[in-house]
Tab-separated table of C-alpha atoms in Angstrom:
chain	number	residue	atom	x	y	z
A	112	MET	CA	19.691	54.820	-35.684
A	113	ASN	CA	20.022	58.566	-34.894
A	114	ARG	CA	23.291	58.618	-36.861
A	115	VAL	CA	21.495	57.130	-39.963
A	116	PHE	CA	18.726	59.764	-39.724
A	117	GLY	CA	21.399	62.470	-39.288
A	118	LEU	CA	23.208	61.271	-42.418
A	119	VAL	CA	19.983	61.119	-44.449
A	120	GLY	CA	19.058	64.598	-43.287
A	121	ARG	CA	22.442	66.017	-44.260
A	122	TYR	CA	22.221	64.208	-47.613
A	123	MET	CA	18.799	65.828	-48.253
A	124	ILE	CA	20.041	69.281	-47.321
A	125	LEU	CA	22.997	68.895	-49.678
A	126	MET	CA	20.750	67.785	-52.529
A	127	ALA	CA	18.518	70.808	-51.978
A	128	ARG	CA	21.600	72.971	-52.420
A	129	VAL	CA	22.725	70.940	-55.429
A	130	PHE	CA	19.436	71.535	-57.209
A	131	SER	CA	19.132	75.341	-56.335
A	132	ARG	CA	19.384	77.790	-59.252
A	133	PRO	CA	22.844	77.775	-60.987
A	134	GLU	CA	24.858	81.021	-61.173
A	135	LYS	CA	25.368	80.866	-64.853
A	136	ALA	CA	23.855	78.010	-66.944
A	137	ARG	CA	26.512	78.256	-69.648
A	138	ILE	CA	29.299	77.402	-67.231
A	139	TYR	CA	27.294	74.405	-65.943
A	140	VAL	CA	26.781	73.121	-69.483
A	141	ARG	CA	30.533	73.291	-70.102
A	142	ARG	CA	31.246	71.565	-66.876
A	143	THR	CA	28.664	68.848	-67.649
A	144	LEU	CA	30.416	68.071	-70.934
A	145	PHE	CA	33.736	67.959	-69.155
A	146	GLU	CA	32.356	65.542	-66.549
A	147	MET	CA	30.886	63.371	-69.281
A	148	GLN	CA	34.334	62.968	-70.690
A	149	GLY	CA	35.893	62.235	-67.290
A	150	LEU	CA	33.261	60.015	-65.742
A	151	GLY	CA	31.566	58.558	-68.778
A	152	VAL	CA	33.832	58.344	-71.835
A	153	ASN	CA	36.782	57.298	-69.657
A	154	SER	CA	34.688	54.353	-68.383
A	155	ILE	CA	33.950	52.900	-71.895
A	156	GLY	CA	37.120	50.834	-72.016
A	157	LEU	CA	36.497	49.161	-68.612
A	158	THR	CA	32.840	48.506	-69.551
A	159	PHE	CA	33.954	47.015	-72.883
A	160	ILE	CA	36.519	44.668	-71.493
A	161	ILE	CA	34.277	43.354	-68.645
A	162	SER	CA	31.249	42.986	-70.927
A	163	ILE	CA	32.885	41.112	-73.682
A	164	PHE	CA	34.384	38.505	-71.300
A	165	ILE	CA	31.201	38.202	-69.228
A	166	GLY	CA	29.148	37.653	-72.402
A	167	ALA	CA	31.570	34.965	-73.565
A	168	VAL	CA	31.729	33.256	-70.189
A	169	THR	CA	27.890	33.346	-69.766
A	170	SER	CA	27.386	31.656	-73.197
A	171	LEU	CA	29.941	28.934	-72.268
A	172	GLN	CA	28.412	28.353	-68.852
A	173	MET	CA	24.879	28.121	-70.213
A	174	PHE	CA	26.051	25.578	-72.822
A	175	THR	CA	28.052	23.565	-70.341
A	176	TYR	CA	25.555	23.434	-67.502
A	177	LEU	CA	22.281	23.210	-69.462
A	178	ARG	CA	23.666	20.423	-71.671
A	179	GLY	CA	25.612	18.800	-68.834
A	180	ALA	CA	22.478	18.607	-66.660
A	181	GLY	CA	20.969	16.463	-69.412
A	182	ALA	CA	18.409	18.953	-70.355
A	183	ILE	CA	17.228	18.629	-73.903
A	184	ILE	CA	17.051	22.238	-74.970
A	185	PRO	CA	17.239	23.802	-78.363
A	186	PRO	CA	20.727	25.516	-78.753
A	187	HIS	CA	19.254	28.879	-79.627
A	188	LEU	CA	17.999	29.156	-76.034
A	189	ILE	CA	21.590	29.463	-74.917
A	190	ALA	CA	21.849	32.744	-76.824
A	191	PHE	CA	18.433	33.740	-75.499
A	192	ALA	CA	19.551	33.156	-71.906
A	193	THR	CA	22.829	35.001	-72.420
A	194	ARG	CA	20.932	38.028	-73.786
A	195	GLU	CA	18.478	37.981	-70.887
A	196	VAL	CA	21.194	37.763	-68.249
A	197	LEU	CA	23.061	40.707	-69.849
A	198	VAL	CA	19.988	42.854	-70.464
A	199	LEU	CA	18.137	42.291	-67.190
A	200	GLU	CA	20.981	42.163	-64.634
A	201	PHE	CA	24.594	42.281	-65.769
A	202	SER	CA	24.646	45.401	-67.943
A	203	SER	CA	22.901	47.550	-65.398
A	204	THR	CA	23.438	46.211	-61.877
A	205	VAL	CA	26.873	44.558	-62.195
A	206	VAL	CA	28.244	47.335	-64.369
A	207	ALA	CA	26.806	49.842	-61.920
A	208	LEU	CA	28.616	48.068	-59.029
A	209	ILE	CA	31.921	48.226	-60.987
A	210	LEU	CA	31.331	51.910	-61.771
A	211	ALA	CA	30.573	52.504	-58.081
A	212	GLY	CA	34.126	51.503	-57.484
A	213	LYS	CA	35.730	53.462	-60.268
A	214	VAL	CA	33.630	56.591	-60.572
A	215	GLY	CA	32.425	56.730	-56.978
A	216	SER	CA	35.862	56.659	-55.468
A	217	SER	CA	37.090	59.203	-58.023
A	218	ILE	CA	34.241	61.624	-57.184
A	219	ALA	CA	34.657	61.263	-53.411
A	220	SER	CA	38.379	61.725	-53.452
A	221	GLU	CA	38.283	64.680	-55.935
A	222	ILE	CA	35.659	66.614	-53.929
A	223	GLY	CA	37.237	65.489	-50.578
A	224	THR	CA	40.647	66.820	-51.660
A	225	MET	CA	38.948	70.120	-52.712
A	226	ARG	CA	37.453	70.312	-49.270
A	227	ILE	CA	40.731	69.767	-47.246
A	228	THR	CA	42.688	72.085	-49.472
A	229	GLU	CA	40.171	74.907	-48.962
A	230	GLN	CA	39.103	74.991	-52.616
A	231	ILE	CA	35.500	74.611	-51.609
A	232	ASP	CA	35.856	77.391	-49.073
A	233	ALA	CA	37.355	79.543	-51.933
A	234	LEU	CA	34.243	78.904	-54.025
A	235	GLU	CA	31.992	79.877	-51.094
A	236	VAL	CA	33.845	83.046	-50.358
A	237	MET	CA	33.500	83.982	-54.105
A	238	GLY	CA	29.729	83.660	-53.690
A	239	VAL	CA	29.474	80.419	-55.659
A	240	ASN	CA	27.061	77.674	-54.505
A	241	SER	CA	29.872	75.098	-54.210
A	242	ALA	CA	27.505	72.140	-53.910
A	243	GLY	CA	25.671	73.008	-57.107
A	244	TYR	CA	28.764	73.924	-59.001
A	245	LEU	CA	30.723	70.786	-58.132
A	246	ILE	CA	27.982	68.174	-57.912
A	247	LEU	CA	25.153	69.080	-60.307
A	248	PRO	CA	27.256	68.679	-63.556
A	249	LYS	CA	28.544	65.285	-62.394
A	250	LEU	CA	24.962	64.142	-61.640
A	251	ILE	CA	23.658	65.228	-65.001
A	252	ALA	CA	26.703	63.786	-66.766
A	253	THR	CA	26.381	60.286	-65.168
A	254	VAL	CA	22.487	60.132	-65.353
A	255	ILE	CA	22.851	60.761	-69.135
A	256	PHE	CA	25.934	58.692	-69.797
A	257	PHE	CA	25.612	55.607	-67.588
A	258	PRO	CA	22.574	54.289	-69.559
A	259	MET	CA	24.735	54.627	-72.711
A	260	LEU	CA	27.397	52.415	-70.903
A	261	ALA	CA	24.604	49.941	-70.263
A	262	VAL	CA	23.712	49.801	-73.957
A	263	ILE	CA	27.399	49.472	-74.877
A	264	SER	CA	27.699	46.655	-72.323
A	265	ILE	CA	24.695	44.797	-73.666
A	266	VAL	CA	25.923	45.075	-77.358
A	267	VAL	CA	29.512	44.093	-76.455
A	268	GLY	CA	28.432	41.286	-74.079
A	269	VAL	CA	26.104	39.782	-76.758
A	270	PHE	CA	28.982	39.984	-79.256
A	271	GLY	CA	31.314	38.216	-76.740
A	272	GLY	CA	28.746	35.429	-76.491
A	273	TYR	CA	28.451	35.214	-80.191
A	274	ALA	CA	32.133	35.117	-80.815
A	275	VAL	CA	32.822	32.379	-78.339
A	276	SER	CA	29.929	30.364	-79.680
A	277	ILE	CA	31.327	30.497	-83.173
A	278	PHE	CA	35.033	29.996	-82.250
A	279	VAL	CA	34.412	27.144	-79.805
A	280	GLY	CA	31.842	25.571	-82.067
A	281	LEU	CA	28.851	25.683	-79.643
A	282	MET	CA	26.375	26.472	-82.395
A	283	PRO	CA	26.320	28.021	-85.861
A	284	ALA	CA	26.043	31.740	-86.218
A	285	ASP	CA	22.432	31.729	-87.553
A	286	ILE	CA	21.185	29.712	-84.535
A	287	TYR	CA	22.855	32.167	-82.092
A	288	ILE	CA	21.178	35.126	-83.936
A	289	GLU	CA	17.922	33.312	-83.904
A	290	GLY	CA	18.280	32.982	-80.083
A	291	LEU	CA	19.031	36.688	-79.771
A	292	ARG	CA	15.798	37.451	-81.561
A	293	TYR	CA	13.751	34.982	-79.620
A	294	HIS	CA	10.958	36.326	-77.482
A	295	PHE	CA	12.543	39.854	-77.392
A	296	ASP	CA	10.663	42.327	-75.203
A	297	VAL	CA	11.716	45.936	-75.726
A	298	PHE	CA	10.645	46.714	-72.171
A	299	SER	CA	13.481	44.677	-70.670
A	300	VAL	CA	15.898	47.099	-72.275
A	301	SER	CA	13.908	50.129	-70.987
A	302	TYR	CA	13.895	48.466	-67.529
A	303	SER	CA	17.663	48.094	-67.693
A	304	LEU	CA	18.221	51.772	-68.743
A	305	ILE	CA	15.790	53.144	-66.024
A	306	LYS	CA	17.650	51.127	-63.441
A	307	MET	CA	21.044	52.396	-64.697
A	308	SER	CA	19.845	56.070	-64.531
A	309	ILE	CA	18.724	55.609	-60.964
A	310	PHE	CA	22.048	53.789	-60.046
A	311	ALA	CA	23.947	56.633	-61.667
A	312	PHE	CA	22.175	59.169	-59.533
A	313	LEU	CA	22.760	57.100	-56.341
A	314	ILE	CA	26.424	56.469	-57.016
A	315	THR	CA	27.244	60.067	-57.917
A	316	SER	CA	25.183	61.811	-55.209
A	317	VAL	CA	26.305	59.404	-52.418
A	318	SER	CA	30.010	59.686	-53.411
A	319	ALA	CA	29.775	63.428	-53.756
A	320	PHE	CA	28.065	63.600	-50.272
A	321	TYR	CA	30.937	61.686	-48.599
A	322	GLY	CA	33.543	63.799	-50.426
A	323	TYR	CA	31.878	67.064	-49.623
A	324	TYR	CA	31.800	66.432	-45.934
A	325	ALA	CA	35.304	64.945	-45.693
A	326	LYS	CA	37.410	66.785	-43.161
A	327	ASP	CA	40.842	67.422	-41.747
A	328	ASN	CA	43.363	65.404	-43.726
A	329	SER	CA	44.164	62.893	-46.460
A	330	LEU	CA	43.365	59.929	-44.221
A	331	GLU	CA	39.830	61.225	-43.951
A	332	VAL	CA	39.563	61.626	-47.758
A	333	GLY	CA	40.634	57.985	-48.152
A	334	ARG	CA	38.031	56.926	-45.558
A	335	ALA	CA	35.382	59.029	-47.279
A	336	SER	CA	36.251	57.426	-50.588
A	337	THR	CA	35.901	53.904	-49.134
A	338	GLN	CA	32.605	54.743	-47.422
A	339	ALA	CA	31.276	56.249	-50.696
A	340	VAL	CA	32.001	52.949	-52.616
A	341	VAL	CA	30.562	50.739	-49.866
A	342	VAL	CA	27.431	52.744	-49.271
A	343	SER	CA	26.668	53.320	-52.987
A	344	SER	CA	27.203	49.614	-53.804
A	345	VAL	CA	24.763	48.540	-51.038
A	346	LEU	CA	22.233	51.063	-52.264
A	347	VAL	CA	22.619	49.848	-55.837
A	348	LEU	CA	21.698	46.290	-54.620
A	349	VAL	CA	18.776	47.511	-52.451
A	350	PHE	CA	17.358	49.635	-55.238
A	351	ASP	CA	17.865	46.789	-57.696
A	352	LEU	CA	15.477	44.752	-55.641
A	353	ILE	CA	12.984	47.598	-55.177
A	354	LEU	CA	13.026	48.576	-58.901
A	355	THR	CA	12.658	44.971	-60.007
A	356	GLN	CA	9.618	44.634	-57.729
A	357	LEU	CA	8.168	47.902	-59.059
A	358	LEU	CA	8.935	47.451	-62.758
A	359	LEU	CA	8.758	43.832	-63.547
A	360	LEU	CA	6.192	42.343	-61.144
B	95	MET	CA	35.407	99.317	-42.927
B	96	ILE	CA	34.529	96.069	-41.078
B	97	HIS	CA	33.389	96.105	-37.544
B	98	ILE	CA	32.821	93.103	-35.284
B	99	ASP	CA	30.799	93.409	-32.164
B	100	LYS	CA	31.108	90.939	-29.191
B	101	LEU	CA	31.721	88.009	-31.541
B	102	VAL	CA	31.195	84.612	-29.965
B	103	LYS	CA	31.947	81.286	-31.627
B	104	GLN	CA	31.708	77.838	-30.012
B	105	PHE	CA	32.619	74.358	-31.223
B	106	ASP	CA	30.996	71.422	-29.373
B	107	GLY	CA	29.966	73.750	-26.560
B	108	GLN	CA	33.584	75.044	-26.071
B	109	ASP	CA	34.172	78.778	-26.470
B	110	ILE	CA	36.619	79.512	-29.242
B	111	LEU	CA	35.938	83.265	-29.526
B	112	ARG	CA	34.679	84.961	-26.350
B	113	GLY	CA	33.100	88.262	-27.315
B	114	VAL	CA	35.723	89.785	-29.618
B	115	ASP	CA	35.236	93.515	-30.600
B	116	ALA	CA	37.315	95.089	-33.304
B	117	THR	CA	37.266	97.565	-36.140
B	118	PHE	CA	39.256	97.031	-39.361
B	119	GLU	CA	39.766	100.245	-41.332
B	120	GLN	CA	39.449	100.888	-44.985
B	121	GLY	CA	42.638	101.487	-46.979
B	122	LYS	CA	44.835	99.838	-44.276
B	123	THR	CA	46.372	96.457	-43.661
B	124	ASN	CA	44.711	95.181	-40.495
B	125	LEU	CA	46.589	92.321	-38.922
B	126	ILE	CA	45.294	89.629	-36.542
B	127	ILE	CA	48.080	87.953	-34.661
B	128	GLY	CA	48.204	85.253	-32.043
B	129	GLN	CA	49.743	81.875	-31.465
B	130	SER	CA	48.418	78.714	-33.182
B	131	GLY	CA	45.051	77.669	-31.692
B	132	SER	CA	44.275	81.149	-30.359
B	133	GLY	CA	41.241	81.491	-32.621
B	134	LYS	CA	42.500	83.782	-35.306
B	135	THR	CA	41.603	81.560	-38.287
B	136	VAL	CA	38.184	80.879	-36.787
B	137	LEU	CA	37.774	84.680	-36.402
B	138	LEU	CA	38.638	85.267	-40.093
B	139	LYS	CA	36.401	82.509	-41.232
B	140	CYS	CA	33.543	83.935	-39.024
B	141	ILE	CA	34.032	87.346	-40.604
B	142	VAL	CA	33.789	85.990	-44.236
B	143	GLY	CA	30.780	83.847	-43.188
B	144	LEU	CA	32.371	80.400	-43.634
B	145	HIS	CA	31.554	79.672	-39.969
B	146	PRO	CA	28.175	80.651	-38.537
B	147	ILE	CA	28.542	82.691	-35.368
B	148	ASP	CA	26.960	81.941	-31.970
B	149	GLY	CA	26.685	85.543	-30.734
B	150	GLY	CA	27.500	89.155	-31.589
B	151	ALA	CA	27.456	90.844	-35.017
B	152	ILE	CA	29.596	91.564	-38.051
B	153	TYR	CA	29.178	94.813	-39.967
B	154	TYR	CA	30.537	95.533	-43.457
B	155	ASP	CA	30.347	99.342	-43.584
B	156	GLU	CA	26.730	99.872	-42.637
B	157	VAL	CA	25.419	96.398	-43.437
B	158	CYS	CA	24.960	93.828	-40.720
B	159	PHE	CA	26.415	90.797	-42.595
B	160	SER	CA	25.721	88.311	-39.865
B	161	SER	CA	21.945	88.901	-40.077
B	162	LEU	CA	21.695	88.502	-43.855
B	163	ASP	CA	20.189	85.439	-45.510
B	164	ASN	CA	22.234	83.193	-47.703
B	165	SER	CA	21.426	84.748	-51.051
B	166	SER	CA	22.066	88.334	-49.824
B	167	ARG	CA	25.421	87.122	-48.373
B	168	ARG	CA	26.232	85.573	-51.660
B	169	GLY	CA	25.620	88.892	-53.366
B	170	MET	CA	27.975	90.667	-50.898
B	171	ARG	CA	30.686	88.058	-51.302
B	172	ARG	CA	31.361	89.425	-54.807
B	173	ASP	CA	32.928	92.368	-53.003
B	174	MET	CA	35.291	90.004	-51.110
B	175	GLY	CA	38.547	88.443	-52.107
B	176	MET	CA	40.295	85.823	-49.975
B	177	ILE	CA	43.767	84.352	-50.091
B	178	PHE	CA	43.914	80.995	-48.282
B	179	GLN	CA	46.858	79.521	-46.483
B	180	GLY	CA	47.637	77.046	-49.299
B	181	GLY	CA	46.462	79.261	-52.067
B	182	ALA	CA	43.351	77.147	-52.793
B	183	LEU	CA	43.821	77.389	-56.560
B	184	PHE	CA	41.667	74.969	-58.532
B	185	ASP	CA	44.043	72.014	-59.477
B	186	SER	CA	42.115	71.252	-62.744
B	187	GLN	CA	42.573	74.753	-64.074
B	188	THR	CA	45.588	76.758	-65.339
B	189	VAL	CA	46.727	79.908	-63.502
B	190	GLU	CA	44.930	81.992	-66.154
B	191	GLU	CA	41.745	79.985	-65.857
B	192	ASN	CA	41.845	80.304	-62.061
B	193	VAL	CA	42.093	84.081	-62.260
B	194	LYS	CA	39.425	84.283	-64.963
B	195	PHE	CA	37.026	82.029	-62.932
B	196	PRO	CA	35.250	84.813	-60.969
B	197	LEU	CA	34.824	86.876	-64.105
B	198	ASP	CA	33.245	83.902	-65.913
B	199	LEU	CA	30.698	83.469	-63.242
B	200	PHE	CA	29.884	86.995	-62.212
B	201	SER	CA	30.745	89.449	-64.970
B	202	SER	CA	29.009	90.251	-68.222
B	203	GLN	CA	32.253	91.288	-69.949
B	204	SER	CA	33.232	89.931	-73.391
B	205	GLU	CA	35.859	87.242	-73.691
B	206	ALA	CA	38.447	89.784	-74.882
B	207	GLU	CA	37.714	92.132	-71.916
B	208	LYS	CA	38.011	89.254	-69.529
B	209	ARG	CA	41.343	88.167	-71.031
B	210	GLU	CA	42.626	91.694	-70.720
B	211	ARG	CA	41.598	92.043	-67.085
B	212	VAL	CA	43.230	88.629	-66.348
B	213	GLN	CA	46.408	89.705	-68.028
B	214	PHE	CA	46.379	92.979	-66.027
B	215	CYS	CA	45.963	91.159	-62.712
B	216	LEU	CA	48.734	88.611	-63.658
B	217	ASN	CA	51.011	91.561	-64.587
B	218	ARG	CA	50.160	93.278	-61.327
B	219	VAL	CA	51.432	90.258	-59.311
B	220	ASN	CA	54.407	89.731	-61.729
B	221	LEU	CA	53.106	86.461	-63.083
B	222	ASN	CA	52.898	87.390	-66.768
B	223	GLY	CA	54.685	84.311	-68.052
B	224	ALA	CA	52.911	81.675	-65.912
B	225	GLY	CA	49.304	81.930	-67.127
B	226	ARG	CA	49.307	78.641	-69.014
B	227	LEU	CA	50.839	76.631	-66.183
B	228	TYR	CA	48.825	74.464	-63.680
B	229	PRO	CA	49.124	75.001	-59.926
B	230	SER	CA	51.146	71.807	-59.589
B	231	GLU	CA	53.789	73.259	-61.996
B	232	ILE	CA	54.558	76.523	-60.057
B	233	SER	CA	56.293	77.372	-56.781
B	234	GLY	CA	54.610	78.172	-53.474
B	235	GLY	CA	55.311	81.889	-53.895
B	236	MET	CA	53.791	81.883	-57.400
B	237	ILE	CA	50.706	80.075	-56.114
B	238	LYS	CA	50.240	82.855	-53.510
B	239	ARG	CA	50.692	85.539	-56.138
B	240	ALA	CA	48.146	83.796	-58.447
B	241	ALA	CA	45.785	83.604	-55.509
B	242	ILE	CA	46.235	87.345	-54.981
B	243	ALA	CA	45.451	87.898	-58.657
B	244	ARG	CA	42.319	85.816	-58.430
B	245	ALA	CA	41.271	87.689	-55.269
B	246	ILE	CA	41.511	91.079	-56.809
B	247	VAL	CA	40.179	90.293	-60.290
B	248	LEU	CA	36.683	91.514	-59.467
B	249	ASN	CA	38.041	94.713	-57.775
B	250	PRO	CA	36.838	93.725	-54.218
B	251	LYS	CA	36.219	96.169	-51.426
B	252	TYR	CA	37.400	93.687	-48.834
B	253	LEU	CA	40.491	91.504	-48.887
B	254	PHE	CA	41.134	88.605	-46.484
B	255	CYS	CA	44.400	86.728	-46.164
B	256	ASP	CA	44.920	83.700	-44.016
B	257	GLU	CA	48.603	83.228	-43.269
B	258	PRO	CA	49.731	84.484	-46.656
B	259	ASN	CA	53.427	83.869	-45.806
B	260	SER	CA	53.090	80.344	-44.457
B	261	GLY	CA	55.561	77.939	-46.140
B	262	LEU	CA	57.392	80.759	-47.918
B	263	ASP	CA	61.081	81.733	-47.615
B	264	PRO	CA	61.755	85.186	-46.028
B	265	LYS	CA	62.541	86.878	-49.307
B	266	THR	CA	59.309	85.739	-51.005
B	267	SER	CA	57.404	86.752	-47.809
B	268	VAL	CA	58.679	90.328	-48.256
B	269	VAL	CA	57.411	90.277	-51.837
B	270	ILE	CA	53.935	88.942	-50.852
B	271	ASP	CA	53.661	91.445	-47.937
B	272	GLY	CA	54.638	94.319	-50.182
B	273	LEU	CA	52.166	93.265	-52.860
B	274	ILE	CA	49.205	92.999	-50.374
B	275	ALA	CA	50.083	96.405	-48.843
B	276	GLU	CA	50.421	98.049	-52.234
B	277	ILE	CA	47.158	96.629	-53.569
B	278	THR	CA	45.356	97.640	-50.358
B	279	ALA	CA	46.461	101.297	-50.769
B	280	GLU	CA	45.934	101.307	-54.543
B	281	TYR	CA	42.311	100.011	-54.468
B	282	ASN	CA	41.502	101.547	-50.978
B	283	MET	CA	40.428	98.111	-49.718
B	284	THR	CA	39.682	96.931	-46.183
B	285	THR	CA	42.328	94.220	-45.798
B	286	ILE	CA	42.468	91.746	-42.884
B	287	ILE	CA	45.532	89.452	-42.592
B	288	ASN	CA	45.978	86.577	-40.212
B	289	THR	CA	49.603	86.025	-39.419
B	290	HIS	CA	52.083	84.903	-36.836
B	291	ASP	CA	55.034	86.347	-38.726
B	292	MET	CA	56.468	89.234	-36.683
B	293	ASN	CA	58.388	90.476	-39.754
B	294	SER	CA	55.068	91.004	-41.523
B	295	VAL	CA	53.807	92.778	-38.419
B	296	ARG	CA	56.696	95.263	-38.546
B	297	ARG	CA	56.516	95.773	-42.285
B	298	ILE	CA	52.798	96.169	-42.947
B	299	GLY	CA	50.850	96.256	-39.689
B	300	ASP	CA	48.874	99.490	-39.994
B	301	THR	CA	46.570	98.167	-37.235
B	302	ILE	CA	47.153	95.033	-35.253
B	303	ILE	CA	44.913	93.029	-32.933
B	304	PHE	CA	46.319	90.361	-30.642
B	305	ILE	CA	44.112	87.280	-29.908
B	306	TYR	CA	44.830	85.119	-26.970
B	307	GLN	CA	42.656	82.143	-26.033
B	308	GLY	CA	39.701	83.525	-27.920
B	309	ASN	CA	39.920	86.992	-26.385
B	310	LYS	CA	41.169	90.197	-27.954
B	311	LEU	CA	43.929	91.329	-25.456
B	312	TRP	CA	45.587	94.247	-27.333
B	313	GLN	CA	45.007	96.547	-30.361
B	314	GLY	CA	47.506	99.098	-31.741
B	315	THR	CA	49.870	99.860	-34.586
B	316	LYS	CA	53.292	98.514	-35.597
B	317	GLU	CA	54.914	101.516	-33.874
B	318	GLU	CA	53.050	100.814	-30.634
B	319	ILE	CA	53.534	97.034	-30.449
B	320	GLY	CA	57.124	97.281	-29.181
B	321	ARG	CA	55.953	99.463	-26.228
B	322	SER	CA	53.052	97.297	-25.126
B	323	ASP	CA	52.893	96.352	-21.473
B	324	ASN	CA	50.605	93.355	-22.122
B	325	ARG	CA	52.376	90.275	-20.682
B	326	GLU	CA	50.873	87.699	-23.107
B	327	LEU	CA	51.721	89.864	-26.157
B	328	ASN	CA	55.243	90.421	-24.943
B	329	ASP	CA	55.677	86.624	-24.381
B	330	TYR	CA	54.343	86.108	-27.860
B	331	ILE	CA	56.715	88.617	-29.454
B	332	PHE	CA	59.656	87.209	-27.403
B	333	ALA	CA	58.865	83.669	-28.605
B	334	ALA	CA	58.609	84.828	-32.201
B	335	GLU	CA	62.028	86.668	-31.915
B	336	VAL	CA	63.701	83.602	-30.401
B	337	LYS	CA	62.287	81.441	-33.199
């Protein structure tokens, strides 16, 4: 228990340093744009591929199981259910878990390698707040960009469901679109985007924390990277539950 | 000038530095020597403030650096340049960008002035053709020279070098030693160098302190080191010669 409190304390101290006044705002803006490219834009492809297939598979499963169970349901509800699954859970939580693996390990290993090769010490000796310089631009970049990835995931996933429905002949296009429009609540999209912003903060800050305190050698950097992915994934699931309770109920 | 007074450093309750006193003079290359694990890297990192100290004091000229708060220390660090054992250049930046980095953060010069200063520093360390290359594309000796250029770009008053010749061939070591000594004299800096290279000691050791098991056992010059009657120092020199 003491170890957990110790970790939380160190995390809080690091975050206080991350949010202290930057040396030169212009440099931070430039770095934030650079990180958006590295952590956000470079994740679009992965998000696209996963979402299109999950959207298609969800539509097929809805059709097979709802019809197979003998339920008499109008076909447009299959599109409705696909949309709800994507908006409420898949495009935020599942995409966040996937990004925790890709982006989280990349952040932890990048900062961890900088630690063991004394690049962080070099920043400190120059008088740079290394925590702020290295972590703040990544945090801003992901908190802004991850919700955009959620939107891309929703759109692409819905299109995947649409495409499979038309090609396999589950239902005509107009019925699918009717289902997409059925009982649409804008708040469910806001809920998804709020969740994704918070997940982005958790994934980035936790991964940066493990990287920043990596020590000694490359084995430790690998270990820090694994811990970053595991801890941020668990936190995503825990906060998914908490946020759902807070925002939806 | 840098003065350390009864410096104590512990890790996990174990003494690493046991009340080290020393004075490092301005305009001279001050060497810290000692075998691996003797505490010389810890001493250097304590002096630059990378490790908090457990006792004693560190003075930069008249200022007690060890009693300053973080923001005052950060201000003073702009007068320091440091060359790390592996160079510690930023992998994601070219040599030119690495050297320009402190100027981007701490100077109000125009882009043209910064470029001119970077070019001057790269020329000074004979790296004029390598500005556009990344650290992974240059040799160990070039990395050290780029690190020297980055360390001097803000005209520091204090220069710290941790094992500047480690991993370098003897010929390149001569070049790096010569460069550090020349720059020290040229800018009248207080330079502290950690080394276990006896050739460096003989070439550039204006003042030398010998650290053994966390204690300072001897202090003198390159001329005096051969006449020392300190047993541990003589053993160390003998082992270095045999190697």
